[in-house]
DNA sequence: TAGTGGTCTAGACCACTAG
DNA sequence: TAGTGGTCTAGACCACTAG
């Protein structure tokens, strides 16, 4: 424990937060004070404090000092892609249609498209062995410059489809999880009754300028859906 | 753009990753090389590199160098608590029962309990105005030392219930989302038909030593459930 | 103006890697 | 052994805050 000087700073402050001596929004001793209290140099004190800032325990305000954060209570890290709800490794992703369509008003709004801009619609079926699990639709603004390459279509992960064009580090995502029942078309594709419970996962992809670059909607048969998230 | 020297390092490396010049798992130039290439001091180069490490673009291996990360594709940050699926601000959390029970085998395993250890079961009803949205059960190992304080029961957020005993920064959580149908008891509480589509969210809470400290299961009526997650 | 955090340097020494 | 990242110091100067 605390082999290094900067770790001593981390543990010193962390212990006082854990014990409740420092409460959320309290001002903690300044860098200079901590140097004097511990005999540790300023750069090293700063390194320790930066660890606590990165861990979400402290925030710094220039000219004022360091303060204790409010704990983030409901934060979870979720790993999701279209096949992550399937536990066996026998899943398959089958492309069942690629069309160029004229988007309706809703899709035009979602993708922030100019008038008359067409959209690529990719329809895929996700299965686990012979069991049909989910029906997946991706909408991507049509561009003659960057045609969809067939190989990309089988990538189960949505951002992966853009790997040729964009650095994956620059793609921002949003996701919405809702519950519903299968509609007529989806029920047919999944060979299930209409009104069967379903989970609908929508994904919104944006480029580095917050411009929409894709929309995906994946409808899972409820009984095959499972998702985990963690928070450490 | 790039007012500071360390930001020049960040942009220099980031641009080469974005352009594909540096690919995942590539070794990038050493700190010394970067100093020579840019005329920037080593501490400042290190600060720039640490930004990229924190952003998940690089990882460092002592004695070898810095490498480009594989992009984390399916990672989402999810904010969840028991009432976050409700959009109006008229939600209420009503405690409908607190019991000391003898846990069954499954719960004993989940909470890693010694034999004959009892458990507090807290049953709550979550509503939005007069609409019953969710039924919520929390299981907490019973301890005479730390009695449940009534006020804590109304905290909608699970970790919040432990705020008196534990620093919230030390609680680790896992969460599982599944789809099901209402069972008999839950249907009765929620005044809905049995077999109505439902979302089941389980939460597992652990202390700093990875010891289980609580288990929660919240059953939402599907039609009222909505959840969002982001990834920037 | 005094105190705070933010940037930056030059240099020392250490631990680890791989030929 | 040469090269790499990791820790640490002492000191300089800057930008911001608040009396």
XYZ file of C-alpha atoms (C1' of nucleotides) in Angstrom:
502
model
C 0.000 0.000 0.000
C 1.197 3.483 -0.863
C 4.570 2.594 -2.280
C 4.706 5.903 -4.082
C 4.378 9.423 -2.775
C 1.525 10.291 -5.115
C -0.380 7.253 -3.833
C 0.011 8.582 -0.285
C -1.807 11.719 -1.391
C -4.523 9.618 -3.017
C -5.022 7.543 0.123
C -4.847 10.537 2.461
C -7.666 12.355 0.681
C -9.660 9.260 -0.132
C -9.690 8.139 3.505
C -11.066 11.507 4.598
C -13.785 11.355 1.965
C -14.686 7.784 2.931
C -14.805 8.641 6.630
C -17.023 11.611 5.941
C -14.498 14.165 7.175
C -14.632 15.720 3.717
C -18.225 15.988 2.483
C -19.416 16.621 -1.084
C -18.632 20.182 -2.198
C -16.172 20.711 0.645
C -12.993 22.557 -0.204
C -9.964 20.379 0.550
C -6.498 21.701 1.490
C -4.646 23.443 -1.321
C -1.764 21.897 -3.226
C 0.649 24.090 -1.260
C -0.885 22.976 2.053
C -0.647 19.327 1.043
C 3.011 19.827 0.098
C 3.708 21.310 3.521
C 1.657 18.678 5.364
C 3.392 15.761 3.663
C 6.792 17.033 2.541
C 5.944 15.895 -0.989
C 6.775 18.077 -4.003
C 4.040 19.950 -5.810
C 4.191 17.987 -9.093
C 3.742 14.767 -7.170
C 0.905 16.176 -5.079
C -0.724 17.251 -8.343
C -0.330 13.764 -9.782
C -2.102 12.295 -6.752
C -4.903 14.835 -6.994
C -5.282 14.178 -10.721
C -5.888 10.502 -9.958
C -8.747 11.517 -7.662
C -10.086 13.928 -10.272
C -10.039 11.159 -12.890
C -11.810 8.803 -10.498
C -14.583 11.339 -10.040
C -13.887 12.046 -6.363
C -12.598 15.617 -6.747
C -12.985 18.502 -9.120
C -10.688 21.516 -9.384
C -11.581 25.170 -9.858
C -8.767 27.429 -10.967
C -8.086 30.230 -8.534
C -10.211 28.579 -5.837
C -9.153 25.042 -5.037
C -10.199 21.388 -5.116
C -13.677 20.275 -4.072
C -15.243 16.900 -3.268
C -17.666 15.609 -5.946
C -21.233 14.448 -5.404
C -21.119 10.691 -5.915
C -22.560 9.606 -9.256
C -25.155 7.190 -8.029
C -26.953 5.752 -10.986
C -24.111 5.402 -13.461
C -23.575 2.100 -15.219
C -21.271 1.054 -17.986
C -23.106 -1.018 -20.509
C -21.554 -3.087 -23.253
C -23.940 -3.619 -26.081
C -23.929 -4.706 -29.626
C -26.569 -6.404 -31.665
C -25.513 -9.893 -30.661
C -24.395 -9.305 -27.076
C -27.735 -10.418 -25.675
C -27.040 -13.876 -27.062
C -25.054 -16.134 -24.807
C -24.040 -18.953 -27.078
C -21.392 -18.399 -29.701
C -23.542 -19.840 -32.442
C -25.158 -16.568 -33.387
C -25.443 -15.532 -36.996
C -26.216 -12.245 -38.678
C -27.953 -12.622 -42.026
C -28.587 -9.708 -44.374
C -32.100 -10.104 -45.733
C -32.342 -6.906 -47.717
C -30.539 -3.744 -48.753
C -32.647 -0.979 -50.285
C -32.309 2.617 -51.243
C -35.445 4.285 -49.916
C -36.961 7.713 -49.649
C -37.131 8.288 -45.916
C -40.362 9.353 -44.275
C -40.637 12.566 -42.269
C -39.628 10.909 -39.011
C -36.456 9.376 -40.425
C -35.598 12.636 -42.211
C -35.768 14.367 -38.844
C -33.769 11.708 -37.025
C -30.970 11.742 -39.591
C -31.213 15.516 -40.110
C -31.399 14.993 -43.878
C -31.805 17.632 -46.570
C -34.992 17.271 -48.694
C -35.004 14.418 -51.225
C -31.906 12.826 -49.779
C -32.211 9.087 -49.983
C -31.347 6.549 -47.357
C -29.868 3.080 -47.375
C -31.970 0.615 -45.406
C -30.268 -2.574 -44.341
C -32.453 -5.320 -42.942
C -30.822 -8.127 -41.012
C -31.899 -11.165 -39.100
C -30.026 -12.219 -35.977
C -30.273 -15.850 -35.001
C -28.830 -18.243 -32.489
C -28.503 -21.583 -34.314
C -31.940 -22.000 -35.844
C -33.733 -19.703 -33.421
C -34.666 -16.290 -34.721
C -33.755 -13.779 -32.038
C -33.961 -10.292 -33.440
C -34.789 -8.196 -36.481
C -32.465 -5.341 -37.153
C -32.875 -2.282 -39.413
C -30.156 0.266 -40.082
C -30.761 3.567 -41.832
C -27.753 5.329 -43.309
C -27.850 8.494 -45.456
C -27.166 7.444 -49.053
C -23.986 8.735 -50.550
C -22.625 7.811 -53.955
C -19.133 8.656 -52.733
C -19.027 6.071 -49.993
C -20.931 3.025 -51.142
C -21.741 0.370 -48.616
C -19.333 -2.488 -49.051
C -20.959 -5.861 -48.807
C -18.505 -7.102 -46.238
C -19.443 -4.298 -43.864
C -23.040 -5.473 -43.796
C -22.169 -8.575 -41.852
C -20.398 -6.673 -39.131
C -22.784 -7.126 -36.271
C -21.688 -3.947 -34.563
C -23.218 -0.766 -35.919
C -20.241 1.640 -35.602
C -18.058 -1.007 -37.241
C -19.993 -0.399 -40.449
C -18.346 3.007 -40.648
C -14.829 1.830 -39.875
C -13.646 2.465 -43.427
C -14.757 6.083 -43.416
C -14.455 7.275 -39.857
C -12.181 6.691 -36.944
C -14.231 4.700 -34.475
C -12.880 6.949 -31.756
C -14.843 9.837 -33.218
C -18.266 8.215 -33.374
C -20.633 9.210 -30.596
C -23.636 7.071 -29.790
C -26.925 7.255 -28.009
C -29.162 4.352 -27.270
C -32.729 3.954 -26.114
C -34.260 0.835 -24.662
C -38.017 0.403 -24.733
C -40.489 -2.413 -24.442
C -43.195 -3.175 -26.925
C -44.903 -5.842 -28.895
C -43.937 -7.201 -32.279
C -45.548 -5.406 -35.179
C -46.888 -7.348 -38.129
C -43.800 -7.284 -40.327
C -41.356 -8.017 -37.539
C -43.522 -10.867 -36.284
C -43.438 -12.403 -39.745
C -39.670 -12.115 -40.028
C -39.137 -13.575 -36.570
C -41.810 -16.236 -37.097
C -43.558 -15.278 -33.889
C -47.040 -14.100 -32.995
C -47.881 -10.468 -33.332
C -48.086 -8.841 -29.869
C -45.298 -11.028 -28.486
C -43.313 -9.035 -25.870
C -40.255 -7.437 -27.413
C -37.370 -5.223 -26.514
C -36.605 -2.420 -28.909
C -33.134 -0.969 -28.920
C -32.569 2.154 -30.936
C -29.104 3.431 -31.674
C -28.269 6.928 -32.856
C -24.789 7.488 -34.282
C -23.156 10.886 -34.655
C -19.868 12.010 -36.130
C -17.371 14.309 -34.416
C -19.505 17.341 -35.357
C -22.640 15.848 -33.804
C -24.090 15.258 -37.291
C -26.255 12.106 -37.407
C -24.660 9.398 -39.526
C -26.884 6.459 -38.787
C -29.949 5.145 -37.020
C -30.523 1.552 -36.026
C -33.505 -0.198 -34.558
C -33.180 -3.751 -33.303
C -36.252 -5.649 -32.148
C -35.495 -8.589 -29.864
C -37.912 -11.302 -28.940
C -38.269 -10.607 -25.243
C -37.608 -14.104 -24.045
C -34.147 -14.146 -25.611
C -33.080 -10.741 -24.398
C -30.575 -10.228 -21.604
C -28.238 -7.329 -20.946
C -25.724 -6.542 -18.228
C -24.069 -3.381 -17.031
C -21.466 -2.668 -14.403
C -20.263 0.212 -12.296
C -16.966 -0.081 -10.462
C -6.826 25.041 -31.071
C -3.732 23.752 -29.323
C -2.980 26.741 -27.143
C -0.841 24.585 -24.919
C 2.127 22.406 -25.726
C 0.562 19.296 -24.215
C -2.497 19.823 -26.427
C -0.199 19.872 -29.461
C 0.947 16.392 -28.488
C -2.677 15.279 -28.059
C -3.645 16.600 -31.482
C -0.515 15.298 -33.179
C -1.141 11.716 -32.053
C -4.901 11.888 -32.327
C -4.724 13.091 -35.930
C -2.507 10.156 -36.888
C -4.873 7.706 -35.213
C -7.889 9.280 -36.910
C -6.185 9.240 -40.309
C -5.280 5.593 -39.887
C -1.529 6.254 -39.932
C -1.383 4.686 -36.477
C -3.492 1.500 -36.329
C -4.694 -0.344 -33.217
C -1.803 -2.039 -31.395
C 0.786 0.010 -33.272
C 3.700 1.274 -31.268
C 3.861 5.071 -31.433
C 7.070 7.144 -31.107
C 8.633 7.121 -27.660
C 8.424 10.029 -25.246
C 12.032 10.896 -26.078
C 11.283 10.854 -29.808
C 8.252 13.090 -29.326
C 10.374 15.526 -27.308
C 12.929 15.672 -30.119
C 10.275 15.919 -32.819
C 8.441 18.800 -31.152
C 10.966 20.522 -28.912
C 8.580 20.011 -25.997
C 9.857 18.907 -22.587
C 9.320 15.361 -21.392
C 6.875 16.169 -18.548
C 4.693 18.046 -20.973
C 4.842 15.290 -23.572
C 3.843 12.870 -20.803
C 0.906 15.062 -19.846
C -0.336 15.016 -23.431
C 0.068 11.253 -23.652
C -1.748 10.783 -20.332
C -4.739 12.629 -21.782
C -4.821 10.131 -24.634
C -4.437 7.226 -22.208
C -7.338 8.538 -20.123
C -9.453 8.930 -23.247
C -8.850 5.303 -24.113
C -6.834 5.971 -27.279
C -3.444 4.782 -26.012
C -2.075 2.394 -23.449
C 1.459 2.351 -22.100
C 3.696 -0.625 -21.367
C 6.687 0.058 -19.176
C 9.952 -0.743 -20.861
C 8.294 -0.999 -24.269
C 6.321 2.083 -25.220
C 2.881 3.443 -25.998
C 0.410 1.534 -28.174
C -2.849 2.451 -29.882
C -5.958 0.923 -28.259
C -8.631 -1.113 -29.994
C -11.661 1.153 -30.053
C -14.250 0.153 -27.462
C -17.176 -0.280 -29.763
C -20.153 -1.279 -27.715
C -19.616 0.809 -24.607
C -22.456 2.918 -23.305
C -22.852 4.946 -20.182
C -26.210 4.339 -18.651
C -27.831 6.364 -15.925
C -30.342 4.349 -14.028
C -32.237 4.452 -10.836
C -35.601 3.043 -9.961
C -37.495 6.115 -11.122
C -35.363 7.177 -14.081
C -37.635 5.413 -16.546
C -40.421 7.782 -15.555
C -40.484 11.018 -17.447
C -42.869 13.146 -15.438
C -41.782 14.527 -12.095
C -44.860 13.242 -10.354
C -43.391 9.886 -9.454
C -43.782 8.499 -5.967
C -42.079 5.675 -4.107
C -44.302 4.024 -1.519
C -43.017 1.454 0.945
C -45.609 -1.300 1.135
C -43.801 -3.674 3.417
C -40.627 -4.283 5.386
C -40.033 -7.830 6.631
C -37.285 -9.846 8.196
C -37.256 -13.092 6.253
C -35.283 -16.303 6.056
C -33.820 -16.200 2.566
C -34.223 -19.138 0.224
C -31.254 -20.941 -1.267
C -31.047 -18.684 -4.285
C -30.971 -15.479 -2.251
C -28.465 -17.004 0.175
C -26.186 -17.651 -2.773
C -26.680 -14.215 -4.324
C -25.906 -12.418 -1.064
C -23.200 -14.933 -0.076
C -24.833 -15.344 3.332
C -23.758 -17.648 6.164
C -26.386 -20.267 7.161
C -29.374 -18.998 9.128
C -28.548 -15.370 8.447
C -31.754 -13.426 7.991
C -32.507 -10.816 5.378
C -34.459 -7.603 5.322
C -36.958 -7.503 2.480
C -38.258 -4.091 1.494
C -41.184 -3.989 -0.889
C -41.973 -0.744 -2.645
C -44.396 0.498 -5.223
C -43.303 3.075 -7.764
C -46.026 5.182 -9.317
C -46.420 8.124 -11.614
C -49.416 10.089 -10.290
C -52.044 7.381 -9.924
C -50.475 4.970 -12.396
C -48.643 2.004 -10.938
C -45.386 1.666 -12.820
C -43.143 -0.773 -11.028
C -42.823 -3.136 -8.102
C -39.511 -3.084 -6.351
C -37.971 -5.583 -3.883
C -34.691 -5.037 -2.058
C -32.919 -7.743 -0.100
C -30.346 -6.628 2.454
C -28.527 -8.917 4.912
C -30.065 -8.308 8.333
C -27.765 -6.791 10.904
C -28.772 -5.667 14.380
C -25.884 -3.241 14.364
C -27.048 -1.214 11.425
C -30.821 -1.098 11.497
C -32.607 0.238 8.479
C -33.698 3.761 9.148
C -37.170 4.522 7.955
C -36.098 7.578 6.065
C -33.682 5.545 3.987
C -36.509 3.415 2.675
C -37.927 6.231 0.636
C -34.689 6.949 -1.143
C -35.476 5.789 -4.620
C -31.875 5.030 -5.420
C -30.571 1.713 -4.108
C -26.975 2.689 -3.170
C -28.393 5.723 -1.387
C -29.875 3.344 1.169
C -26.354 2.593 2.337
C -25.179 6.175 2.482
C -25.086 6.209 6.272
C -22.826 3.182 6.491
C -20.670 3.283 3.400
C -19.068 5.874 1.270
C -21.003 5.826 -1.968
C -17.694 5.977 -3.800
C -16.894 2.479 -2.570
C -20.040 0.711 -3.690
C -19.732 -1.331 -6.871
C -22.799 -2.319 -8.828
C -23.896 -4.752 -11.454
C -27.150 -4.675 -13.263
C -29.042 -7.090 -15.472
C -31.921 -6.240 -17.745
C -34.285 -8.996 -18.834
C -37.762 -9.239 -20.260
C -40.537 -11.301 -18.802
C -44.145 -11.389 -17.860
C -45.702 -10.338 -14.597
C -46.006 -13.127 -12.061
C -49.131 -13.481 -9.937
C -48.064 -11.408 -6.966
C -46.518 -8.617 -8.999
C -49.570 -8.465 -11.246
C -51.752 -8.011 -8.197
C -49.578 -5.223 -6.776
C -49.436 -3.420 -10.102
C -53.135 -4.044 -10.772
C -52.373 -5.504 -14.161
C -53.032 -8.800 -15.860
C -50.733 -11.674 -15.266
C -48.527 -12.283 -18.344
C -48.353 -8.566 -19.159
C -44.943 -7.784 -20.744
C -42.512 -6.547 -18.140
C -38.923 -5.425 -17.822
C -36.997 -6.836 -14.914
C -34.002 -4.945 -13.664
C -31.804 -6.654 -11.126
C -29.149 -4.769 -9.217
C -26.273 -6.373 -7.340
C -24.390 -4.164 -4.863
C -20.934 -4.959 -3.533
C -18.716 -3.246 -1.008
C -15.054 -2.377 -1.556
C -14.076 -6.005 -0.831
C -16.490 -7.366 -3.451
C -18.758 -8.706 -0.677
C -22.435 -8.562 -1.680
C -24.343 -6.022 0.379
C -27.659 -5.909 -1.389
C -29.818 -7.285 -4.172
C -32.679 -5.456 -5.806
C -35.235 -6.556 -8.346
C -37.503 -4.009 -9.966
C -40.309 -5.141 -12.243
C -41.567 -2.459 -14.617
C -44.757 -2.631 -16.589
C -43.312 -2.732 -20.091
C -45.377 0.033 -21.529
C -44.006 2.547 -19.051
C -40.390 1.558 -19.389
C -37.826 3.667 -21.217
C -34.101 3.921 -20.722
C -31.318 5.849 -22.431
C -27.589 5.486 -22.581
C -24.842 7.521 -24.189
C -21.298 7.102 -25.383
C -19.230 10.192 -26.147
C -2.927 41.840 -3.581
C -2.402 37.118 -1.770
C -3.746 32.644 -2.732
C -5.259 29.214 -5.864
C -4.758 25.861 -9.637
C -2.558 25.258 -14.734
C 1.476 24.939 -17.758
C 6.206 23.913 -18.548
C 11.206 22.881 -18.038
C 15.578 20.343 -16.977
C 17.271 16.933 -14.680
C 17.757 12.759 -11.567
C 16.942 8.049 -10.560
C 14.235 3.771 -10.933
C 11.925 -0.560 -12.991
C 11.076 -3.052 -16.836
C 12.033 -5.106 -21.700
C 14.575 -7.426 -25.021
C 18.537 -8.392 -27.577
C 23.271 -3.027 -22.286
C 20.431 0.508 -24.554
C 15.916 2.033 -24.703
C 11.464 2.481 -22.693
C 8.023 4.324 -19.453
C 7.286 5.643 -14.109
C 8.355 8.567 -10.125
C 9.906 12.751 -8.152
C 11.966 17.385 -7.323
C 12.698 22.523 -7.450
C 11.614 26.226 -9.614
C 9.492 29.574 -13.010
C 5.630 31.924 -14.893
C 0.696 32.336 -15.974
C -4.570 32.819 -15.346
C -8.101 33.097 -12.316
C -10.591 34.374 -7.752
C -11.978 37.250 -4.181
C -11.272 40.547 -0.770
